[in-house]
Amino acid sequence: MTSRNAGALRDTAFDAAEIDRRLAAIWSTTPGVWGALATVDHKVIGRRYITTAFVFLALGGLLSLLMRLQLAQPEARFIGPDRYNQLFTMHGTNMMFLFAVPVMQAMAVYLVPLMVGTRNIAFPRLNAFSYWMYLAGGLLLWIAFVLDTGPDVGWFAYVPLSGPQYAAGKRADIWAQMITFTEVSALAVAVEIVVTVFKHRAPGMSLDRIPLFVWSMLVTSFVVILAMPAIMVASTALILDRLVETHFFNPAEGGDVLLWQHLFWFFGHPEVYIIFLPAVGMVSTIVATFTRRPVFGYLAMVMALIATGILAFGLWVHHMFVAGLPRLGESFFTASSMAIAVPAGLQIFCWLATIWAGRPIFTTPFLFAIGFIVTFVIGGLTGVMVASVPFDTQVHDTYFVVAHFHYVLVGGAVFPLLGALYYWFPKLTGRLMSETRGRWVFGLIFVGFNLTFFPMHILGLQGMPRRIYTYQPEMPWSGLNMFISLSAVILAGGFLLFFIDVIRSARTGAVASSNPWEASTLEWATSSPPPPYNFARLPVVGGLDPLSDRRDVLPVAAGLRVDRRELLVSSIVEATPEAREASSGDSIWPLLAAIATTATLIWSIFTPWAVVWGSIPIAIALIGWFWPKGVPEDES
Amino acid sequence: MTERVFSIAKSVLAVAVLLSLASAGGVLGYLRQPRELRFEPPVAADLDWFRLMSNGIGGTPPESYFALGKPYEADAYNLSQGKRLYAWFGCGTCHGDGRGGVGPSFLDGWWLYGPEMVSIVASIRDGRPHGMPAFRDRLTIEQIWQLAGYVQTIGSYSPKVAAPSRNDDKQTRPAENRGPAIILFDEGPVGVHPDQGPSP
Ligand code: HEM
Ligand SMILES: [Cu+2]
């Protein structure tokens, strides 16, 4: 310990009230506009992230209702072909890139630091930057759509359709550049999560004591880090092809059209697990809490998560079965696609065993967990079906596939997410959501969902292609389509009630105690919502369930300074404390850097020179961001 | 309470900043976007009624063309349709990739009948005396305008934002969005077409 350090103020010198006062002074976000723009508090940013993602969910939902309105009757004249192309592309792109992935990461931004018992996420400024980039990407896409420049090439934007020859104007460029925005922000969050989980866990939280949700986010983050670069490379190559005549995807000049499909799906399939794995973690958490026992087979669950994360990279070709690949390749990817059902099945059985052995309490989050298990199993079954080449050849690009992926996406991710929101809402806002309304929400959404999407399997088998803006009355599809559209109204009603419940509960819900569900993970050890510094004294963990093991006393670590933002760095495996480290304070530079990057990225759709000139403001912003403060960064 | 108001004001400001940036991008994109797949028949028919000078060079487009917002010069979709028609109707057999052949070049800065849209439309619709066939029976007037917009784009010295990019073919010259006329411009010892006078 250095001598300069010896004079520093430690929490050992004060009583509890004084510690709170001093920590609050040092960690709080300053009120006012400036404070809001400069904050690096993971809870503020996490809440913002979650709210924004749900706004995008609502917007994407509106688009799907427009599509269902158009498809309700044959030869409807409500929406023309050009607009319809934009609608399904916007819906898919918005749901995947602006809702599903970000919302899962957003939950992690809020929860992971609390669950591992630290005071802020690693790289807090990067976190702020990531949110601004995400917001800018979302606005870019939506504003373009409002101006009739929305992408119209499908959410996977296959070349040559999206290439320079067939996608006129800037629509496809907007899609491709939106990818850059969201992937930059997703990669940033992934890195933060990995470092937070590896280096900032509370003392004693060894690898085998990490909560399952944190495990799932850790695996997800690695998948993000390995998968996202593929799509960034692809979308950049697409922009280059379109703007400066490179030939990545031009077969006549030695490029390759299939290259796009490979790059896209090398990201695109893991993407499904980027959405699904966090959901798995949420379900595990909910199931454990409401059955009043730890999840059966912790080790098996963790292994299944990791196995899924690895296998996720060995399946991508099953999206390309009709692209004319060698037979051996197709067989291999059929086998691997079926193999991934093994870890998924394992997890299902672990949850069932947990419920079986426990004393389930049927609260709204738990209902959503059950709804998830049922729906996801159906989606998984049709997944195994389309994994077989002959079957897929029949139903490829039909409504069967639309039904399949909505079962896994909505059933596998949205249900757990809604459950998670009911579950963690008290920690987010300090108030509980309404249990009565919650049951209605679950009922409407579960029933509405199945009525909407189950018949799509049949439509697909009857040959109705996806992405068509209308169909002839002679086709045997009208009845089911009308039924689906009416059911979608029920589904929409469920979501509407959900949003009403969120808004009303946030204002007038019952005030929550610090641990209303009597759960056992660390986020419930602090008040609801937590103070800016999360924990007045960092907890020390002695088991997998820190709160239930010793309900009355939670041991804490002492010796941290109270005159600067400080947190603990601990070892990867055992989480023994290694060092005390400063955590960076509020800063406006991440926002400025995001604005400079946004301007450059949008400009670069129009001219390659944007990259040259735009790098100057970006460099200035980064210099401001990293300008040395003259404070020693960390001391051990 | 004031805190609430503050936090709302804060987020509004943040959103406003990003909104203005993103909308700047959106507006730029919109400039080349509105996609009218088919005009009402009377509107389309009106496109035939432009006035031409008696020598067949220059003139004024129909009023309705301005009312539509000059859709054939600056709209990406129409320009790319024009590019497609250029290939489908074999313009390349005589005009090459725009650099000419039997017919004149479009990117040397020389226009036998002037660079205005109406002249180009007239050339395509009615043909020209020294070997340019008339296409009025093979193309609709909308398609002719689309072609004309594209032909004008090939030779433009300041590439239009909406100009099409390369095709998925062998590359013979820079694509229209990169201003091939500027890149390929070559002020030789004599003009490219000495028969057409000393300067464009
Ligand atoms: C909540 C109610 C929802 C409804 C009623 C709905 C409905 C639809 C419809 C009608 C289509 C277009 C089918 C076509 O014309 O080909 C579609 C496509 C799609 N949906 Fe949804 N959807 C919903 C939620 C979601 C969610 C939550 C996600 C993702 C997390 C999602 C992801 C997609 C994707 C990726 C596509 C494909 C877009 C494309 O073809 O490019 N949807 N959905
Ligand atoms: Cu897949």
CSV table of C-alpha atoms in Angstrom, one decimal, chain A residues 249-634:
chain,number,residue,atom,x,y,z
A,249,PHE,CA,-20.8,-10.7,-54.1
A,250,ASN,CA,-20.5,-10.4,-57.9
A,251,PRO,CA,-19.8,-13.8,-59.4
A,252,ALA,CA,-18.9,-12.3,-62.8
A,253,GLU,CA,-15.8,-10.7,-61.2
A,254,GLY,CA,-14.9,-13.6,-59.0
A,255,GLY,CA,-17.2,-12.7,-56.1
A,256,ASP,CA,-19.6,-15.1,-54.5
A,257,VAL,CA,-23.3,-14.8,-53.8
A,258,LEU,CA,-23.3,-17.7,-51.3
A,259,LEU,CA,-20.6,-15.9,-49.4
A,260,TRP,CA,-23.3,-13.6,-48.2
A,261,GLN,CA,-25.5,-16.4,-47.0
A,262,HIS,CA,-22.6,-18.1,-45.2
A,263,LEU,CA,-21.5,-14.9,-43.5
A,264,PHE,CA,-25.1,-13.9,-42.6
A,265,TRP,CA,-26.1,-17.3,-41.1
A,266,PHE,CA,-22.8,-17.8,-39.4
A,267,PHE,CA,-24.0,-14.9,-37.4
A,268,GLY,CA,-27.7,-15.5,-37.9
A,269,HIS,CA,-28.0,-18.9,-36.3
A,270,PRO,CA,-26.0,-18.0,-33.2
A,271,GLU,CA,-28.2,-14.9,-33.1
A,272,VAL,CA,-31.1,-17.2,-32.3
A,273,TYR,CA,-29.1,-18.5,-29.3
A,274,ILE,CA,-28.1,-14.9,-28.3
A,275,ILE,CA,-31.8,-14.4,-27.9
A,276,PHE,CA,-32.6,-17.7,-26.4
A,277,LEU,CA,-29.8,-18.3,-23.9
A,278,PRO,CA,-30.6,-15.3,-21.7
A,279,ALA,CA,-34.2,-16.4,-21.7
A,280,VAL,CA,-33.0,-19.7,-20.4
A,281,GLY,CA,-31.3,-18.0,-17.6
A,282,MET,CA,-34.4,-16.0,-16.8
A,283,VAL,CA,-36.5,-19.1,-16.7
A,284,SER,CA,-34.0,-20.9,-14.4
A,285,THR,CA,-34.1,-17.9,-12.0
A,286,ILE,CA,-37.9,-17.7,-12.0
A,287,VAL,CA,-38.3,-21.5,-11.6
A,288,ALA,CA,-35.8,-21.6,-8.7
A,289,THR,CA,-37.5,-18.7,-6.9
A,290,PHE,CA,-41.1,-19.9,-7.2
A,291,THR,CA,-40.4,-23.6,-6.5
A,292,ARG,CA,-38.5,-22.6,-3.4
A,293,ARG,CA,-35.5,-24.7,-4.3
A,294,PRO,CA,-32.4,-24.5,-6.3
A,295,VAL,CA,-32.6,-25.6,-9.9
A,296,PHE,CA,-32.1,-29.3,-10.3
A,297,GLY,CA,-28.7,-30.1,-11.8
A,298,TYR,CA,-26.8,-26.8,-11.6
A,299,LEU,CA,-23.7,-28.4,-13.2
A,300,ALA,CA,-25.8,-30.0,-16.0
A,301,MET,CA,-27.5,-26.6,-16.7
A,302,VAL,CA,-24.2,-24.8,-16.9
A,303,MET,CA,-22.8,-27.4,-19.2
A,304,ALA,CA,-25.9,-27.3,-21.4
A,305,LEU,CA,-25.5,-23.6,-21.7
A,306,ILE,CA,-21.9,-23.8,-22.7
A,307,ALA,CA,-22.6,-26.7,-25.1
A,308,THR,CA,-25.4,-24.8,-26.7
A,309,GLY,CA,-23.1,-21.8,-27.1
A,310,ILE,CA,-20.5,-23.9,-28.9
A,311,LEU,CA,-22.9,-26.0,-31.0
A,312,ALA,CA,-24.6,-22.8,-32.1
A,313,PHE,CA,-21.7,-22.2,-34.4
A,314,GLY,CA,-22.1,-25.5,-36.2
A,315,LEU,CA,-25.6,-25.2,-37.6
A,316,TRP,CA,-25.8,-22.2,-39.8
A,317,VAL,CA,-26.0,-24.1,-43.1
A,318,HIS,CA,-29.5,-25.5,-42.2
A,319,HIS,CA,-30.8,-22.1,-43.4
A,320,MET,CA,-29.3,-22.8,-46.8
A,321,PHE,CA,-30.6,-26.3,-47.6
A,322,VAL,CA,-32.3,-25.1,-50.8
A,323,ALA,CA,-29.2,-23.2,-52.0
A,324,GLY,CA,-27.8,-26.3,-53.7
A,325,LEU,CA,-24.9,-27.3,-51.4
A,326,PRO,CA,-23.1,-30.6,-51.6
A,327,ARG,CA,-25.1,-33.5,-50.1
A,328,LEU,CA,-22.5,-34.4,-47.5
A,329,GLY,CA,-22.6,-30.8,-46.2
A,330,GLU,CA,-26.3,-30.9,-45.9
A,331,SER,CA,-26.3,-34.2,-44.0
A,332,PHE,CA,-23.7,-32.9,-41.6
A,333,PHE,CA,-25.7,-29.9,-40.8
A,334,THR,CA,-28.9,-31.9,-40.4
A,335,ALA,CA,-27.1,-34.0,-37.8
A,336,SER,CA,-25.7,-31.1,-36.0
A,337,SER,CA,-29.1,-29.3,-36.0
A,338,MET,CA,-30.7,-32.3,-34.4
A,339,ALA,CA,-27.8,-32.6,-31.9
A,340,ILE,CA,-28.5,-29.2,-30.4
A,341,ALA,CA,-31.9,-30.5,-29.3
A,342,VAL,CA,-29.9,-32.6,-26.7
A,343,PRO,CA,-28.7,-29.7,-24.5
A,344,ALA,CA,-32.1,-28.0,-25.0
A,345,GLY,CA,-33.9,-31.1,-23.9
A,346,LEU,CA,-31.6,-31.6,-21.0
A,347,GLN,CA,-32.5,-28.1,-19.7
A,348,ILE,CA,-36.2,-28.8,-20.1
A,349,PHE,CA,-35.9,-31.9,-18.0
A,350,CYS,CA,-34.0,-30.1,-15.3
A,351,TRP,CA,-36.7,-27.5,-15.0
A,352,LEU,CA,-39.4,-30.2,-15.0
A,353,ALA,CA,-37.5,-32.0,-12.2
A,354,THR,CA,-37.2,-28.8,-10.3
A,355,ILE,CA,-40.9,-28.1,-10.5
A,356,TRP,CA,-41.7,-31.7,-9.7
A,357,ALA,CA,-39.6,-31.7,-6.6
A,358,GLY,CA,-40.5,-28.2,-5.4
A,359,ARG,CA,-43.6,-26.4,-4.1
A,360,PRO,CA,-44.5,-24.3,-7.1
A,361,ILE,CA,-46.2,-20.9,-6.5
A,362,PHE,CA,-48.2,-19.9,-9.6
A,363,THR,CA,-47.4,-16.3,-9.8
A,364,THR,CA,-47.3,-14.4,-13.2
A,365,PRO,CA,-43.6,-14.9,-13.8
A,366,PHE,CA,-44.0,-18.6,-13.1
A,367,LEU,CA,-46.9,-18.8,-15.5
A,368,PHE,CA,-44.8,-17.3,-18.2
A,369,ALA,CA,-42.1,-19.8,-17.4
A,370,ILE,CA,-44.6,-22.6,-17.9
A,371,GLY,CA,-45.9,-21.0,-21.1
A,372,PHE,CA,-42.3,-20.9,-22.3
A,373,ILE,CA,-41.7,-24.6,-21.7
A,374,VAL,CA,-44.9,-25.6,-23.6
A,375,THR,CA,-44.4,-23.2,-26.5
A,376,PHE,CA,-40.7,-23.8,-26.8
A,377,VAL,CA,-41.1,-27.5,-27.0
A,378,ILE,CA,-43.6,-27.1,-29.9
A,379,GLY,CA,-41.1,-24.8,-31.6
A,380,GLY,CA,-38.3,-27.2,-31.0
A,381,LEU,CA,-40.3,-30.0,-32.5
A,382,THR,CA,-41.0,-28.2,-35.7
A,383,GLY,CA,-37.3,-27.2,-35.6
A,384,VAL,CA,-36.2,-30.8,-35.7
A,385,MET,CA,-38.6,-31.2,-38.6
A,386,VAL,CA,-37.2,-28.4,-40.7
A,387,ALA,CA,-33.7,-29.7,-39.9
A,388,SER,CA,-34.3,-32.6,-42.3
A,389,VAL,CA,-33.5,-31.6,-45.8
A,390,PRO,CA,-36.4,-33.2,-47.7
A,391,PHE,CA,-39.0,-31.7,-45.3
A,392,ASP,CA,-37.3,-28.3,-45.4
A,393,THR,CA,-37.2,-28.4,-49.2
A,394,GLN,CA,-41.0,-28.6,-49.1
A,395,VAL,CA,-41.7,-25.9,-46.5
A,396,HIS,CA,-38.9,-23.5,-47.1
A,397,ASP,CA,-40.1,-20.0,-47.5
A,398,THR,CA,-43.7,-20.9,-46.5
A,399,TYR,CA,-45.7,-20.0,-43.5
A,400,PHE,CA,-44.6,-23.2,-41.8
A,401,VAL,CA,-41.3,-21.5,-41.3
A,402,VAL,CA,-42.9,-18.3,-40.1
A,403,ALA,CA,-44.9,-20.4,-37.5
A,404,HIS,CA,-41.7,-22.3,-36.5
A,405,PHE,CA,-39.6,-19.3,-35.8
A,406,HIS,CA,-42.3,-17.4,-34.0
A,407,TYR,CA,-42.8,-20.3,-31.7
A,408,VAL,CA,-39.1,-20.3,-30.8
A,409,LEU,CA,-38.7,-16.5,-30.8
A,410,VAL,CA,-41.9,-15.5,-29.0
A,411,GLY,CA,-42.3,-18.7,-27.0
A,412,GLY,CA,-38.6,-19.1,-26.4
A,413,ALA,CA,-37.7,-15.5,-25.7
A,414,VAL,CA,-40.6,-13.1,-25.3
A,415,PHE,CA,-42.5,-15.2,-22.8
A,416,PRO,CA,-39.5,-15.6,-20.5
A,417,LEU,CA,-38.7,-11.9,-21.0
A,418,LEU,CA,-42.2,-10.9,-19.9
A,419,GLY,CA,-42.0,-13.2,-17.0
A,420,ALA,CA,-38.6,-11.7,-16.1
A,421,LEU,CA,-40.1,-8.2,-16.3
A,422,TYR,CA,-42.8,-9.2,-13.8
A,423,TYR,CA,-40.2,-10.8,-11.7
A,424,TRP,CA,-37.6,-8.0,-11.6
A,425,PHE,CA,-39.9,-5.1,-12.0
A,426,PRO,CA,-39.7,-4.4,-8.2
A,427,LYS,CA,-35.9,-4.2,-8.5
A,428,LEU,CA,-36.2,-1.9,-11.5
A,429,THR,CA,-38.8,0.5,-10.2
A,430,GLY,CA,-39.3,-0.2,-6.5
A,431,ARG,CA,-42.9,-1.2,-7.2
A,432,LEU,CA,-44.7,-4.5,-7.9
A,433,MET,CA,-46.7,-5.2,-11.0
A,434,SER,CA,-50.3,-6.2,-10.6
A,435,GLU,CA,-50.8,-9.9,-10.1
A,436,THR,CA,-54.4,-9.8,-11.4
A,437,ARG,CA,-53.6,-7.9,-14.5
A,438,GLY,CA,-50.5,-10.1,-14.9
A,439,ARG,CA,-52.7,-13.2,-15.1
A,440,TRP,CA,-54.9,-11.6,-17.7
A,441,VAL,CA,-51.8,-10.6,-19.7
A,442,PHE,CA,-50.4,-14.1,-19.6
A,443,GLY,CA,-53.8,-15.6,-20.5
A,444,LEU,CA,-54.4,-13.3,-23.4
A,445,ILE,CA,-50.9,-13.5,-24.8
A,446,PHE,CA,-50.6,-17.3,-24.4
A,447,VAL,CA,-53.9,-18.1,-26.0
A,448,GLY,CA,-53.7,-15.3,-28.6
A,449,PHE,CA,-50.2,-16.4,-29.5
A,450,ASN,CA,-51.2,-20.0,-30.1
A,451,LEU,CA,-54.3,-19.2,-32.0
A,452,THR,CA,-52.4,-16.8,-34.2
A,453,PHE,CA,-49.4,-18.9,-35.0
A,454,PHE,CA,-50.5,-22.5,-34.8
A,455,PRO,CA,-52.7,-22.3,-37.9
A,456,MET,CA,-49.7,-20.9,-39.8
A,457,HIS,CA,-48.2,-24.4,-39.7
A,458,ILE,CA,-51.2,-25.6,-41.7
A,459,LEU,CA,-51.1,-22.6,-44.1
A,460,GLY,CA,-47.5,-23.5,-44.8
A,461,LEU,CA,-48.3,-27.1,-45.5
A,462,GLN,CA,-51.0,-25.9,-47.8
A,463,GLY,CA,-48.3,-24.0,-49.7
A,464,MET,CA,-48.8,-20.4,-48.7
A,465,PRO,CA,-45.5,-18.7,-49.3
A,466,ARG,CA,-44.1,-16.2,-46.8
A,467,ARG,CA,-43.5,-12.5,-47.8
A,468,ILE,CA,-46.5,-12.3,-50.1
A,469,TYR,CA,-48.6,-9.1,-49.9
A,470,THR,CA,-51.7,-10.8,-51.1
A,471,TYR,CA,-53.2,-14.0,-52.5
A,472,GLN,CA,-56.0,-15.0,-54.8
A,473,PRO,CA,-59.4,-16.0,-53.6
A,474,GLU,CA,-59.1,-19.3,-55.4
A,475,MET,CA,-56.4,-20.4,-53.0
A,476,PRO,CA,-57.6,-22.4,-50.0
A,477,TRP,CA,-56.1,-19.9,-47.5
A,478,SER,CA,-58.7,-17.3,-46.9
A,479,GLY,CA,-60.5,-18.8,-43.9
A,480,LEU,CA,-57.3,-19.5,-41.9
A,481,ASN,CA,-55.9,-16.1,-42.7
A,482,MET,CA,-59.0,-14.4,-41.4
A,483,PHE,CA,-58.8,-16.5,-38.3
A,484,ILE,CA,-55.2,-15.7,-37.8
A,485,SER,CA,-55.8,-12.0,-38.1
A,486,LEU,CA,-58.6,-12.1,-35.6
A,487,SER,CA,-56.5,-14.0,-33.2
A,488,ALA,CA,-53.7,-11.5,-33.6
A,489,VAL,CA,-56.1,-9.0,-32.2
A,490,ILE,CA,-56.3,-11.1,-29.0
A,491,LEU,CA,-52.6,-11.2,-28.9
A,492,ALA,CA,-52.3,-7.5,-29.4
A,493,GLY,CA,-54.8,-7.0,-26.6
A,494,GLY,CA,-52.6,-9.0,-24.3
A,495,PHE,CA,-49.6,-6.8,-25.1
A,496,LEU,CA,-51.7,-3.7,-24.7
A,497,LEU,CA,-52.7,-4.8,-21.3
A,498,PHE,CA,-49.1,-5.5,-20.5
A,499,PHE,CA,-48.0,-2.0,-21.4
A,500,ILE,CA,-50.9,-0.5,-19.4
A,501,ASP,CA,-49.9,-2.7,-16.5
A,502,VAL,CA,-46.2,-1.5,-16.7
A,503,ILE,CA,-47.2,2.2,-16.8
A,504,ARG,CA,-49.7,1.9,-14.1
A,505,SER,CA,-47.6,-0.2,-11.8
A,506,ALA,CA,-44.6,2.1,-12.2
A,507,ARG,CA,-46.8,4.9,-10.9
A,508,THR,CA,-49.1,3.4,-8.4
A,509,GLY,CA,-48.0,-0.2,-7.9
A,510,ALA,CA,-47.5,-1.7,-4.4
A,511,VAL,CA,-44.2,-0.5,-3.0
A,512,ALA,CA,-41.8,-3.4,-2.9
A,513,SER,CA,-39.5,-4.5,-0.1
A,514,SER,CA,-35.9,-5.3,-0.9
A,515,ASN,CA,-36.8,-9.0,-1.5
A,516,PRO,CA,-40.5,-9.4,-2.2
A,517,TRP,CA,-40.2,-12.9,-3.7
A,518,GLU,CA,-37.8,-14.2,-1.0
A,519,ALA,CA,-35.4,-15.1,-3.7
A,520,SER,CA,-31.9,-16.1,-3.0
A,521,THR,CA,-29.7,-14.2,-5.4
A,522,LEU,CA,-27.6,-11.1,-4.6
A,523,GLU,CA,-29.7,-8.4,-6.4
A,524,TRP,CA,-32.3,-8.9,-3.7
A,525,ALA,CA,-29.8,-8.1,-0.9
A,526,THR,CA,-30.1,-4.4,-1.6
A,527,SER,CA,-33.0,-2.1,-1.6
A,528,SER,CA,-35.6,-1.9,-4.5
A,529,PRO,CA,-34.6,0.0,-6.5
A,530,PRO,CA,-30.9,-0.1,-5.5
A,531,PRO,CA,-29.0,3.0,-4.4
A,532,PRO,CA,-26.6,4.4,-7.0
A,533,TYR,CA,-23.7,2.4,-5.4
A,534,ASN,CA,-25.7,-0.8,-5.3
A,535,PHE,CA,-24.3,-2.2,-2.1
A,536,ALA,CA,-23.2,-0.1,0.9
A,537,ARG,CA,-20.7,-2.8,1.7
A,538,LEU,CA,-19.9,-5.4,-0.9
A,539,PRO,CA,-21.4,-8.8,0.0
A,540,VAL,CA,-19.3,-11.9,0.6
A,541,VAL,CA,-20.7,-15.1,-0.9
A,542,GLY,CA,-20.5,-18.4,0.8
A,543,GLY,CA,-22.7,-20.6,-1.4
A,544,LEU,CA,-24.8,-20.9,-4.5
A,545,ASP,CA,-27.8,-19.2,-2.8
A,546,PRO,CA,-26.2,-16.4,-0.8
A,547,LEU,CA,-29.5,-15.1,0.6
A,548,SER,CA,-31.2,-18.4,1.5
A,549,ASP,CA,-28.1,-20.0,3.0
A,550,ARG,CA,-27.8,-17.4,5.7
A,551,ARG,CA,-31.0,-15.4,5.5
A,552,ASP,CA,-30.4,-13.2,8.6
A,553,VAL,CA,-26.7,-12.1,8.1
A,554,LEU,CA,-25.0,-11.5,4.8
A,555,PRO,CA,-21.3,-11.2,5.4
A,556,VAL,CA,-19.8,-8.1,3.8
A,557,ALA,CA,-16.4,-7.0,2.8
A,558,ALA,CA,-14.9,-3.8,4.3
A,559,GLY,CA,-12.0,-1.6,3.5
A,560,LEU,CA,-13.2,0.1,0.3
A,561,ARG,CA,-12.7,3.8,0.0
A,562,VAL,CA,-15.7,6.1,0.3
A,563,ASP,CA,-14.1,9.2,-1.4
A,564,ARG,CA,-13.9,7.8,-4.9
A,565,ARG,CA,-15.9,5.4,-7.1
A,566,GLU,CA,-14.2,2.1,-6.1
A,567,LEU,CA,-14.9,-1.5,-6.7
A,568,LEU,CA,-13.2,-4.8,-6.2
A,569,VAL,CA,-11.3,-6.8,-8.7
A,570,SER,CA,-11.4,-10.5,-8.0
A,571,SER,CA,-9.8,-13.6,-9.4
A,572,ILE,CA,-11.6,-15.5,-12.2
A,573,VAL,CA,-12.1,-18.9,-10.7
A,574,GLU,CA,-12.3,-18.4,-6.9
A,575,ALA,CA,-13.3,-14.8,-6.9
A,576,THR,CA,-10.7,-14.0,-4.2
A,577,PRO,CA,-10.2,-10.2,-4.0
A,578,GLU,CA,-7.2,-9.1,-5.9
A,579,ALA,CA,-7.3,-5.3,-6.0
A,580,ARG,CA,-9.4,-2.2,-5.4
A,581,GLU,CA,-10.0,-0.4,-8.6
A,582,ALA,CA,-11.4,3.0,-9.5
A,583,SER,CA,-14.6,3.0,-11.6
A,584,SER,CA,-14.9,5.9,-14.0
A,585,GLY,CA,-17.2,8.8,-13.3
A,586,ASP,CA,-19.8,10.5,-15.4
A,587,SER,CA,-18.7,11.9,-18.7
A,588,ILE,CA,-20.4,13.5,-21.7
A,589,TRP,CA,-17.7,12.2,-24.1
A,590,PRO,CA,-19.4,8.8,-24.8
A,591,LEU,CA,-22.5,10.7,-26.1
A,592,LEU,CA,-20.3,13.0,-28.2
A,593,ALA,CA,-18.4,10.0,-29.5
A,594,ALA,CA,-21.6,8.4,-30.4
A,595,ILE,CA,-22.9,11.5,-32.3
A,596,ALA,CA,-19.6,11.7,-34.2
A,597,THR,CA,-19.8,8.0,-35.1
A,598,THR,CA,-23.4,8.3,-36.1
A,599,ALA,CA,-22.7,11.2,-38.4
A,600,THR,CA,-19.8,9.3,-40.0
A,601,LEU,CA,-21.7,6.1,-40.5
A,602,ILE,CA,-24.8,7.7,-42.0
A,603,TRP,CA,-22.7,10.0,-44.2
A,604,SER,CA,-20.6,7.0,-45.4
A,605,ILE,CA,-23.7,5.6,-47.1
A,606,PHE,CA,-23.4,8.4,-49.5
A,607,THR,CA,-19.7,8.8,-50.1
A,608,PRO,CA,-16.6,6.9,-49.1
A,609,TRP,CA,-14.9,10.2,-48.1
A,610,ALA,CA,-17.1,10.3,-45.0
A,611,VAL,CA,-14.8,7.7,-43.5
A,612,VAL,CA,-11.8,10.0,-43.9
A,613,TRP,CA,-13.4,13.2,-42.8
A,614,GLY,CA,-15.6,11.6,-40.2
A,615,SER,CA,-12.7,10.1,-38.5
A,616,ILE,CA,-11.5,13.5,-37.4
A,617,PRO,CA,-14.5,14.3,-35.1
A,618,ILE,CA,-14.4,10.7,-33.9
A,619,ALA,CA,-10.8,11.0,-33.0
A,620,ILE,CA,-11.5,14.3,-31.1
A,621,ALA,CA,-14.3,12.7,-29.2
A,622,LEU,CA,-12.1,9.7,-28.3
A,623,ILE,CA,-9.2,11.9,-27.2
A,624,GLY,CA,-11.6,13.8,-24.9
A,625,TRP,CA,-13.0,10.5,-23.6
A,626,PHE,CA,-9.6,9.0,-22.8
A,627,TRP,CA,-7.8,12.3,-21.7
A,628,PRO,CA,-5.7,11.4,-18.7
A,629,LYS,CA,-7.2,12.6,-15.5
A,630,GLY,CA,-3.9,12.6,-13.5
A,631,VAL,CA,-5.4,10.1,-11.0
A,632,PRO,CA,-3.8,6.7,-10.5
A,633,GLU,CA,-6.2,4.2,-12.0
A,634,ASP,CA,-5.8,1.3,-9.7
